[in-house]
PDB file of C-alpha atoms in Angstrom:
ATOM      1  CA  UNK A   1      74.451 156.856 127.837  1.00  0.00           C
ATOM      2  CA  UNK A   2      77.205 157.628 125.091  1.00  0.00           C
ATOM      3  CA  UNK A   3      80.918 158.542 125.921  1.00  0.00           C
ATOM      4  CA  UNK A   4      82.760 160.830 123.311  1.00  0.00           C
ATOM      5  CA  UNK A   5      86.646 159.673 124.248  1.00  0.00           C
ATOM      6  CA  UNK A   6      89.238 162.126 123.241  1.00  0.00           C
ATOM      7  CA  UNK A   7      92.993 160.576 123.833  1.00  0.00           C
ATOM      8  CA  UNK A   8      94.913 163.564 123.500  1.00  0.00           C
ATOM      9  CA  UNK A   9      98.757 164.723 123.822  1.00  0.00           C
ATOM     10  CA  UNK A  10      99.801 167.892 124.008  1.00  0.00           C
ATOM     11  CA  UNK A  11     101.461 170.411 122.004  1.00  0.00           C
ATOM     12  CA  UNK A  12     105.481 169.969 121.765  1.00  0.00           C
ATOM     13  CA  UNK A  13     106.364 173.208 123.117  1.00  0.00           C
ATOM     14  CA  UNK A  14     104.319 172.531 126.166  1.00  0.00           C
ATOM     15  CA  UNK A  15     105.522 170.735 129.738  1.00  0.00           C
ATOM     16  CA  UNK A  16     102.816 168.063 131.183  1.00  0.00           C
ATOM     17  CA  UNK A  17     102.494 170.323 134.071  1.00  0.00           C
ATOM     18  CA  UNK A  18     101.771 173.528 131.310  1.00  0.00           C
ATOM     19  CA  UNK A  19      99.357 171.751 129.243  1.00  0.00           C
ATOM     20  CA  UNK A  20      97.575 169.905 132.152  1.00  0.00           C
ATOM     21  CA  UNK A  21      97.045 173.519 133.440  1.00  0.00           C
ATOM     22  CA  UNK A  22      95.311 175.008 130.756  1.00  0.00           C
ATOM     23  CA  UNK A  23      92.949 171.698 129.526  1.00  0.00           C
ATOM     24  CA  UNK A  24      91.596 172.053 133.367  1.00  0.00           C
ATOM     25  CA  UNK A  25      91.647 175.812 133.814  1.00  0.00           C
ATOM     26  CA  UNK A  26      91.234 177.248 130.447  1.00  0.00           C
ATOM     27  CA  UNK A  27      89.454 174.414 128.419  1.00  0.00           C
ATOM     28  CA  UNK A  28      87.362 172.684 131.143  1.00  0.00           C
ATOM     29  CA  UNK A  29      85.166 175.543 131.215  1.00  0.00           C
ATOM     30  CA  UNK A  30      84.499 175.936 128.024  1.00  0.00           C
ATOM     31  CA  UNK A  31      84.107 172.732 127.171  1.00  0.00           C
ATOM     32  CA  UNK A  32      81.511 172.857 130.212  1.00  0.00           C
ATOM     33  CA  UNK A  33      78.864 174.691 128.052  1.00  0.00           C
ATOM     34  CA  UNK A  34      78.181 172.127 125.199  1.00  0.00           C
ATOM     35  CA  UNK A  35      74.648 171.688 124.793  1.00  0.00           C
ATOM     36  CA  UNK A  36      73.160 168.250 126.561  1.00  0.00           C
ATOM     37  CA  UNK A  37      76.712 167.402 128.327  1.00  0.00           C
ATOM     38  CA  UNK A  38      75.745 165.264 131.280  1.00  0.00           C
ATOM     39  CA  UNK A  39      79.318 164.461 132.688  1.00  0.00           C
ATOM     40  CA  UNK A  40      82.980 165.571 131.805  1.00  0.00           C
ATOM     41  CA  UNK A  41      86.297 163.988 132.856  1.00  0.00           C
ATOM     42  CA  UNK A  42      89.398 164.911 132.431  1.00  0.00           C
ATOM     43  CA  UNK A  43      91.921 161.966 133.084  1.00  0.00           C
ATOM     44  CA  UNK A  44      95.560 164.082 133.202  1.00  0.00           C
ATOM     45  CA  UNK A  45      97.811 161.075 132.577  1.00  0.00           C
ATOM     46  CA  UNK A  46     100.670 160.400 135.225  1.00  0.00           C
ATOM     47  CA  UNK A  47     104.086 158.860 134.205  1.00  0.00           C
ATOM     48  CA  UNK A  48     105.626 156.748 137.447  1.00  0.00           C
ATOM     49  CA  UNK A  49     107.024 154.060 134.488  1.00  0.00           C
ATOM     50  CA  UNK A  50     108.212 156.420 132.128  1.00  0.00           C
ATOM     51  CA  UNK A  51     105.791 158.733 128.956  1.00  0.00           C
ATOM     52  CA  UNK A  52     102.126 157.789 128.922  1.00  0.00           C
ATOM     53  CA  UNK A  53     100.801 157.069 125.715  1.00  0.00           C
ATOM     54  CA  UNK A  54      98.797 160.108 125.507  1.00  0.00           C
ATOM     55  CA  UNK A  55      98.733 162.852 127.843  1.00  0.00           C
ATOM     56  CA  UNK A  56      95.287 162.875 128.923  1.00  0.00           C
ATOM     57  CA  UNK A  57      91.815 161.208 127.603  1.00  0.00           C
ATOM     58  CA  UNK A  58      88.962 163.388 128.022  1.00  0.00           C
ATOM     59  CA  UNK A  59      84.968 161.915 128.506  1.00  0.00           C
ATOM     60  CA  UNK A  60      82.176 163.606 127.421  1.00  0.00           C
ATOM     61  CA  UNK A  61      78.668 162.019 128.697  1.00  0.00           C
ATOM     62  CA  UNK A  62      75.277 162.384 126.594  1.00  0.00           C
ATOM     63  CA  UNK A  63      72.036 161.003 127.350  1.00  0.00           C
ATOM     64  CA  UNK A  64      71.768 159.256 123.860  1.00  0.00           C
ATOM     65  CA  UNK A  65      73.320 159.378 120.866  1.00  0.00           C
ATOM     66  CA  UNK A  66      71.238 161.828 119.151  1.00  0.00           C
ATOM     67  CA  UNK A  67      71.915 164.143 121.898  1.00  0.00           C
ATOM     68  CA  UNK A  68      75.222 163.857 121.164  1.00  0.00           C
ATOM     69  CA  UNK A  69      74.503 164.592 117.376  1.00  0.00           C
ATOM     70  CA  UNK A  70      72.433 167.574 118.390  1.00  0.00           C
ATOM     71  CA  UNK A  71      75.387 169.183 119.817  1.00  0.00           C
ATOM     72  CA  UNK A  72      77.289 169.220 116.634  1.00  0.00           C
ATOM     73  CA  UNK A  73      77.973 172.213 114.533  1.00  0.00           C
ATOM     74  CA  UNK A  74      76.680 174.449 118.487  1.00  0.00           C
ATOM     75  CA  UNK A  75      78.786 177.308 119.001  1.00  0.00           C
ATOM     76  CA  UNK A  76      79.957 175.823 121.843  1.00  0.00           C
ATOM     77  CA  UNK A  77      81.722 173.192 120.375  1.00  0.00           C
ATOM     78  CA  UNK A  78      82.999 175.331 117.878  1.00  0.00           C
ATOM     79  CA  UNK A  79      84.395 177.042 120.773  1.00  0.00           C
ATOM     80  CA  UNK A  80      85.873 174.035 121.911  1.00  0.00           C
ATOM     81  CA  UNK A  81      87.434 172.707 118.730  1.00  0.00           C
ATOM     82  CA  UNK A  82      89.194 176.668 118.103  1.00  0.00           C
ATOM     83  CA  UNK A  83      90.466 176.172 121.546  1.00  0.00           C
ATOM     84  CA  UNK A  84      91.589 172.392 120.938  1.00  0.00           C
ATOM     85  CA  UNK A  85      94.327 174.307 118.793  1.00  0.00           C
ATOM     86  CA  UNK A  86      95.900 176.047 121.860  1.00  0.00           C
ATOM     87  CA  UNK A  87      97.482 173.362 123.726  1.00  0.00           C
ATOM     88  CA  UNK A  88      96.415 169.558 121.583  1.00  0.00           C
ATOM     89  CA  UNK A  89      98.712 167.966 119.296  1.00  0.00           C
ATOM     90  CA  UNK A  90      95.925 167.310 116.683  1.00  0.00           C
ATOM     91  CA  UNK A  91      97.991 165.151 114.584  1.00  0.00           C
ATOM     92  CA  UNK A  92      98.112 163.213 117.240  1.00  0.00           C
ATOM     93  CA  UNK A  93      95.262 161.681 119.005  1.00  0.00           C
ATOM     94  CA  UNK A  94      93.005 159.231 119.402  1.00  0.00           C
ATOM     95  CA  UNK A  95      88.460 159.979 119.053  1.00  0.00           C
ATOM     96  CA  UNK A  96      85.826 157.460 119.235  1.00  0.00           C
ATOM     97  CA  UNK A  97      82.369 157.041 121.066  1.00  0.00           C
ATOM     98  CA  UNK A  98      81.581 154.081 123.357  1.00  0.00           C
ATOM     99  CA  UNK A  99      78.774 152.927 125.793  1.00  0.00           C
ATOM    100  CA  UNK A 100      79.794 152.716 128.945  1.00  0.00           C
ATOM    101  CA  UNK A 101      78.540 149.583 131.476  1.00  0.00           C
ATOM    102  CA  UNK A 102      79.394 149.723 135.093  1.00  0.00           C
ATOM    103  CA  UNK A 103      80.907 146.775 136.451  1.00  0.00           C
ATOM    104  CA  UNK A 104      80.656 147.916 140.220  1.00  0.00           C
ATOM    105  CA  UNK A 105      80.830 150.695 142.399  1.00  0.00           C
ATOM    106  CA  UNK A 106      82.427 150.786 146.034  1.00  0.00           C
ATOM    107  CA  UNK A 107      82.502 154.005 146.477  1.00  0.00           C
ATOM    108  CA  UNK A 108      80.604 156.276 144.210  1.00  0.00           C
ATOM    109  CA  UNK A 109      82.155 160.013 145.732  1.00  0.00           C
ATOM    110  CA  UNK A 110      85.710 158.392 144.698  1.00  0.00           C
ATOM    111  CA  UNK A 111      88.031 161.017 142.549  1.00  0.00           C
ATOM    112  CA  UNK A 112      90.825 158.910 142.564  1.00  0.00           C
ATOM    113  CA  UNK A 113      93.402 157.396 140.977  1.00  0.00           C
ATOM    114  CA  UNK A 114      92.591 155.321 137.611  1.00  0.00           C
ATOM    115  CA  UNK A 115      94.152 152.956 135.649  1.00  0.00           C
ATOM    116  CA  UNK A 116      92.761 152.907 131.744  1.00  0.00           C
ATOM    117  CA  UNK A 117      93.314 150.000 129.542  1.00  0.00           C
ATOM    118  CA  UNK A 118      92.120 151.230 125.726  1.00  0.00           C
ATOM    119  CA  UNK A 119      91.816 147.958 124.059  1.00  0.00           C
ATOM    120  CA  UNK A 120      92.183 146.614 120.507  1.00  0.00           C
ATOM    121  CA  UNK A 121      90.960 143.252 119.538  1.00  0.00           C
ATOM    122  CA  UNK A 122      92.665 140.616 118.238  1.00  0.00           C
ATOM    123  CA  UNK A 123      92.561 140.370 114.627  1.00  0.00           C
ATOM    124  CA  UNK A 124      90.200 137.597 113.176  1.00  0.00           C
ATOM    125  CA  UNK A 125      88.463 137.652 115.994  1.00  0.00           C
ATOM    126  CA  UNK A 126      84.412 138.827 116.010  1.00  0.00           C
ATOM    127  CA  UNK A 127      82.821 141.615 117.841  1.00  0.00           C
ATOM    128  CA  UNK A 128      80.993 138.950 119.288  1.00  0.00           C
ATOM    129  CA  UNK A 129      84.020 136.640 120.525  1.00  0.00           C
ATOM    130  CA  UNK A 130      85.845 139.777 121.562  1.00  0.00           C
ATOM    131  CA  UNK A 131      82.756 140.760 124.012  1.00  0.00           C
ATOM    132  CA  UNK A 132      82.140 137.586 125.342  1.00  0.00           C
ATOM    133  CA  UNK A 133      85.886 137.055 126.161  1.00  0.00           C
ATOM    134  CA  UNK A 134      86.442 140.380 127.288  1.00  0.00           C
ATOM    135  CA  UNK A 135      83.373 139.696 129.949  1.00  0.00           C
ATOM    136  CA  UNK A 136      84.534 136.537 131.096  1.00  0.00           C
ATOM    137  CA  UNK A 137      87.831 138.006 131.693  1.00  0.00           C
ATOM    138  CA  UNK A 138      86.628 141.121 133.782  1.00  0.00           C
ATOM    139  CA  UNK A 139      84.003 139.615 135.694  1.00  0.00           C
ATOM    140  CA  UNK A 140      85.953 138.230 138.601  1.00  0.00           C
ATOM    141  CA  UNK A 141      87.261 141.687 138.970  1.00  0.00           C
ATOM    142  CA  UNK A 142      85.574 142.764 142.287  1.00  0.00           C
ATOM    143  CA  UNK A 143      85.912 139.522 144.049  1.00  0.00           C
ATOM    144  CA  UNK A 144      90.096 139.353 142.768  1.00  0.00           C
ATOM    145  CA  UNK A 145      90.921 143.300 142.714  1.00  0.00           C
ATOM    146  CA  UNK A 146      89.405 144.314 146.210  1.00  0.00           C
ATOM    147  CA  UNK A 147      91.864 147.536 146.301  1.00  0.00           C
ATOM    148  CA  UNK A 148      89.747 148.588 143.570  1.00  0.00           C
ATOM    149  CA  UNK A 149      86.658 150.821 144.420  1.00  0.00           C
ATOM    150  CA  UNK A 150      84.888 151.551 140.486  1.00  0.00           C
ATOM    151  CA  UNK A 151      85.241 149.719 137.451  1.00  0.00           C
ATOM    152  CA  UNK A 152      83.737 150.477 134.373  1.00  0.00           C
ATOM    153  CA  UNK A 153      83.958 148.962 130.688  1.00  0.00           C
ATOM    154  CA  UNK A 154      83.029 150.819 127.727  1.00  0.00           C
ATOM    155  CA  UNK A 155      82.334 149.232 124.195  1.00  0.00           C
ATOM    156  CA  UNK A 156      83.219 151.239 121.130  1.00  0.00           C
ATOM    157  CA  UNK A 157      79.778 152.060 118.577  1.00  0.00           C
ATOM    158  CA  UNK A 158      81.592 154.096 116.238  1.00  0.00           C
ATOM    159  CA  UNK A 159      84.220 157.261 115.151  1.00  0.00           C
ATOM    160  CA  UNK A 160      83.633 160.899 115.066  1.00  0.00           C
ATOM    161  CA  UNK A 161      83.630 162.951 111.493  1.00  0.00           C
ATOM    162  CA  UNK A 162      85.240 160.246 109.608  1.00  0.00           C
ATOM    163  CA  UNK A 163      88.281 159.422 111.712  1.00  0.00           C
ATOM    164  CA  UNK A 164      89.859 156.037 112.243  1.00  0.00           C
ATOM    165  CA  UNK A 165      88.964 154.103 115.349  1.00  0.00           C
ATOM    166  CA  UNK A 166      91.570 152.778 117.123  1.00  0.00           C
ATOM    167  CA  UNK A 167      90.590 151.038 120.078  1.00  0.00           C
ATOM    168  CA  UNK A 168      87.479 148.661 120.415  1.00  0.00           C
ATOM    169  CA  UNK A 169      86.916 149.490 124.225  1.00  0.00           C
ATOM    170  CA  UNK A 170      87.990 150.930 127.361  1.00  0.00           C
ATOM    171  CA  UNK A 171      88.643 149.639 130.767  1.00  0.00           C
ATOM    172  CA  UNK A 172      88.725 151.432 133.630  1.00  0.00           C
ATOM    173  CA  UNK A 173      89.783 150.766 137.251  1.00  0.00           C
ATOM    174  CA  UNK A 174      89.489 153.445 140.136  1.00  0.00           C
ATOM    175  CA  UNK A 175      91.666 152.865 143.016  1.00  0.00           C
ATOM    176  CA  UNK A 176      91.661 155.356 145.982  1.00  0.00           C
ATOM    177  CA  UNK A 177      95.537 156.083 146.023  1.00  0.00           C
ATOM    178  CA  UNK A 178      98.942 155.541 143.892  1.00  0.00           C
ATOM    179  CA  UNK A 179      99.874 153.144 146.854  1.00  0.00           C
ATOM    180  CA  UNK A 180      96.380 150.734 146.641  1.00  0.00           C
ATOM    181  CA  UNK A 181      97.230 150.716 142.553  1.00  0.00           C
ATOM    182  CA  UNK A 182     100.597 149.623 143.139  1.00  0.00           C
ATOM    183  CA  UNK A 183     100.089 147.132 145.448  1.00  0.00           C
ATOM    184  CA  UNK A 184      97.939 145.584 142.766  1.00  0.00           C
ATOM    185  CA  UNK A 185     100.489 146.134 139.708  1.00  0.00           C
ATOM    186  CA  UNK A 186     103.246 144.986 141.913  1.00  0.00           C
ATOM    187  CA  UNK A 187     101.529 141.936 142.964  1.00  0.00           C
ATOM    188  CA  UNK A 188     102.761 138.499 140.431  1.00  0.00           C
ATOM    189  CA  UNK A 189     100.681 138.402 137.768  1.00  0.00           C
ATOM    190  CA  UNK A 190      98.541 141.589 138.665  1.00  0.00           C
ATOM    191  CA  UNK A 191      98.873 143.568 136.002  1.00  0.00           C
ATOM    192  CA  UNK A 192      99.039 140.625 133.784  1.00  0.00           C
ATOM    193  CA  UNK A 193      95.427 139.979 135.399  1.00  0.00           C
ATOM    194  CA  UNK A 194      94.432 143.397 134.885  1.00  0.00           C
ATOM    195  CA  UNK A 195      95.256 144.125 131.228  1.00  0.00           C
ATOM    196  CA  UNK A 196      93.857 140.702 129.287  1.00  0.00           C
ATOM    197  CA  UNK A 197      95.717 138.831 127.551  1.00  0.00           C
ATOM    198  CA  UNK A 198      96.395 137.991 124.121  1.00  0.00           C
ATOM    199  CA  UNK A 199      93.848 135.678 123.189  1.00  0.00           C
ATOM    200  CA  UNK A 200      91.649 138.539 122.505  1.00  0.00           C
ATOM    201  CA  UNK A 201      93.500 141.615 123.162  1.00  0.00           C
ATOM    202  CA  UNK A 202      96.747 142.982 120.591  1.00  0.00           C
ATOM    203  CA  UNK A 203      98.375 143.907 123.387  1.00  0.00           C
ATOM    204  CA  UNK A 204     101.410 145.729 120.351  1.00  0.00           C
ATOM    205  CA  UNK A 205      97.818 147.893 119.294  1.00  0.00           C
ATOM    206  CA  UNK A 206      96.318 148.456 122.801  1.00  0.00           C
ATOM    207  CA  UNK A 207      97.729 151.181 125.062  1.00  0.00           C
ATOM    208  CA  UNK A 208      97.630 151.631 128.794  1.00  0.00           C
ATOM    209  CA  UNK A 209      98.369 154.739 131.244  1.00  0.00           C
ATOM    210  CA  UNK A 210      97.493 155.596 134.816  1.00  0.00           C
ATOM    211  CA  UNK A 211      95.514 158.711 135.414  1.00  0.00           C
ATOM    212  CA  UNK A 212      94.417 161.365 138.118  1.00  0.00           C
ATOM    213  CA  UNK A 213      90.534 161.692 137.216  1.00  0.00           C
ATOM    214  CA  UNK A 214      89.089 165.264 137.482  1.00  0.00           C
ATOM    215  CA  UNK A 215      85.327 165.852 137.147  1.00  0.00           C
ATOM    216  CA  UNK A 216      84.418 169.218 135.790  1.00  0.00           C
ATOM    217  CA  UNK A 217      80.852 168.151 135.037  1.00  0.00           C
ATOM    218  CA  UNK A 218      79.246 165.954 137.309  1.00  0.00           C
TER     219      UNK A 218
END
């Protein structure tokens, strides 16, 4: 399986509530049709803390990556990318692929609320220290977290049409309400827990926001 990750924020003359409208309403469906899409989430950022650091990350599943590669150039996703226009900041945003690796799943009907950690390694550290710390790390995650009900990980393979990559995975933590979250963030050293720490994270590089997923293609 291959994740396209678009970290998106929306155009300046738009409200949250205007732009999450139209990327559910207006874009979801066509973004629907693109050839060999097994799964699409949209993750419409929420701001309890103050602004997210983007206003929404979208998820396109493929089988493989060549599927992914086949859909290139489709009028669909020509569609797509005209429409992209109407309500994305595209100077602003983030695109990447990644595999995704399920950590453990409570409750697999959940459409709740998520928390998304996009991570940047440390620098000087390997690909290979940065996995193996970033496993150790999440691992105790079902047995510490047991408000959460999904978690996921996804490891960045590589950028889309020459564009910089920014982050060099993705965490994600589904949680059935705002309240279970927050009793989790609130907790000492939760979120601390939660978000790594800097012996192989650059936390200044890495961003996190809390989300309400919403699966247009399941």
């Amino acid at each position: 399986m291959i994740t396209l990750y678009y970290c998106i924020n929306r155009l300046p003359q738009l409200s949250l509530e205007e732009f999450q409208s139209y990327w559910l309403d207006t874009h979801g469906p066509i973004a629907a049709r693109i050839a060999g899409v097994r799964r699409y989430v949209q993750n419409h950022a929420l701001s309890p803390a103050g602004p997210p650091p983007f206003d929404g990350v979208t998820q396109l599943y493929w089988d493989s990556l060549e599927d992914f590669r086949g859909a290139k150039g489709t009028p669909e996703v020509k569609a797509a990318l005209k429409d992209d226009r109407n309500f994305i900041d595209l100077t602003r945003m983030s695109v990447f692929l990644a595999e995704p690796r399920l950590e453990f799943d409570r409750s697999p009907e959940v459409e709740g609320i998520k928390a998304i950690w996009l991570l940047k390694r440390r620098q000087g550290l390997s690909d290979s220290e940065f996995d193996r710390l970033w496993t150790a790390m999440r691992a105790p995650l079902a047995d510490r977290v047991p408000q959460a009900v999904r978690h996921v990980r996804s490891r960045t393979v590589g950028g889309v049409e020459g564009l910089p990559v920014e982050f060099d995975g993705v965490a994600e933590l589904w949680f059935k309400s705002a309240d279970a979250m927050n009793e989790v963030f609130m907790s000492p050293g939760g979120y601390a827990m939660l978000g790594g720490g800097a012996d192989y994270v650059d936390l200044a590089s890495s961003r996190f926001l809390m989300a309400a997923e919403k699966v247009v293609v399941s």
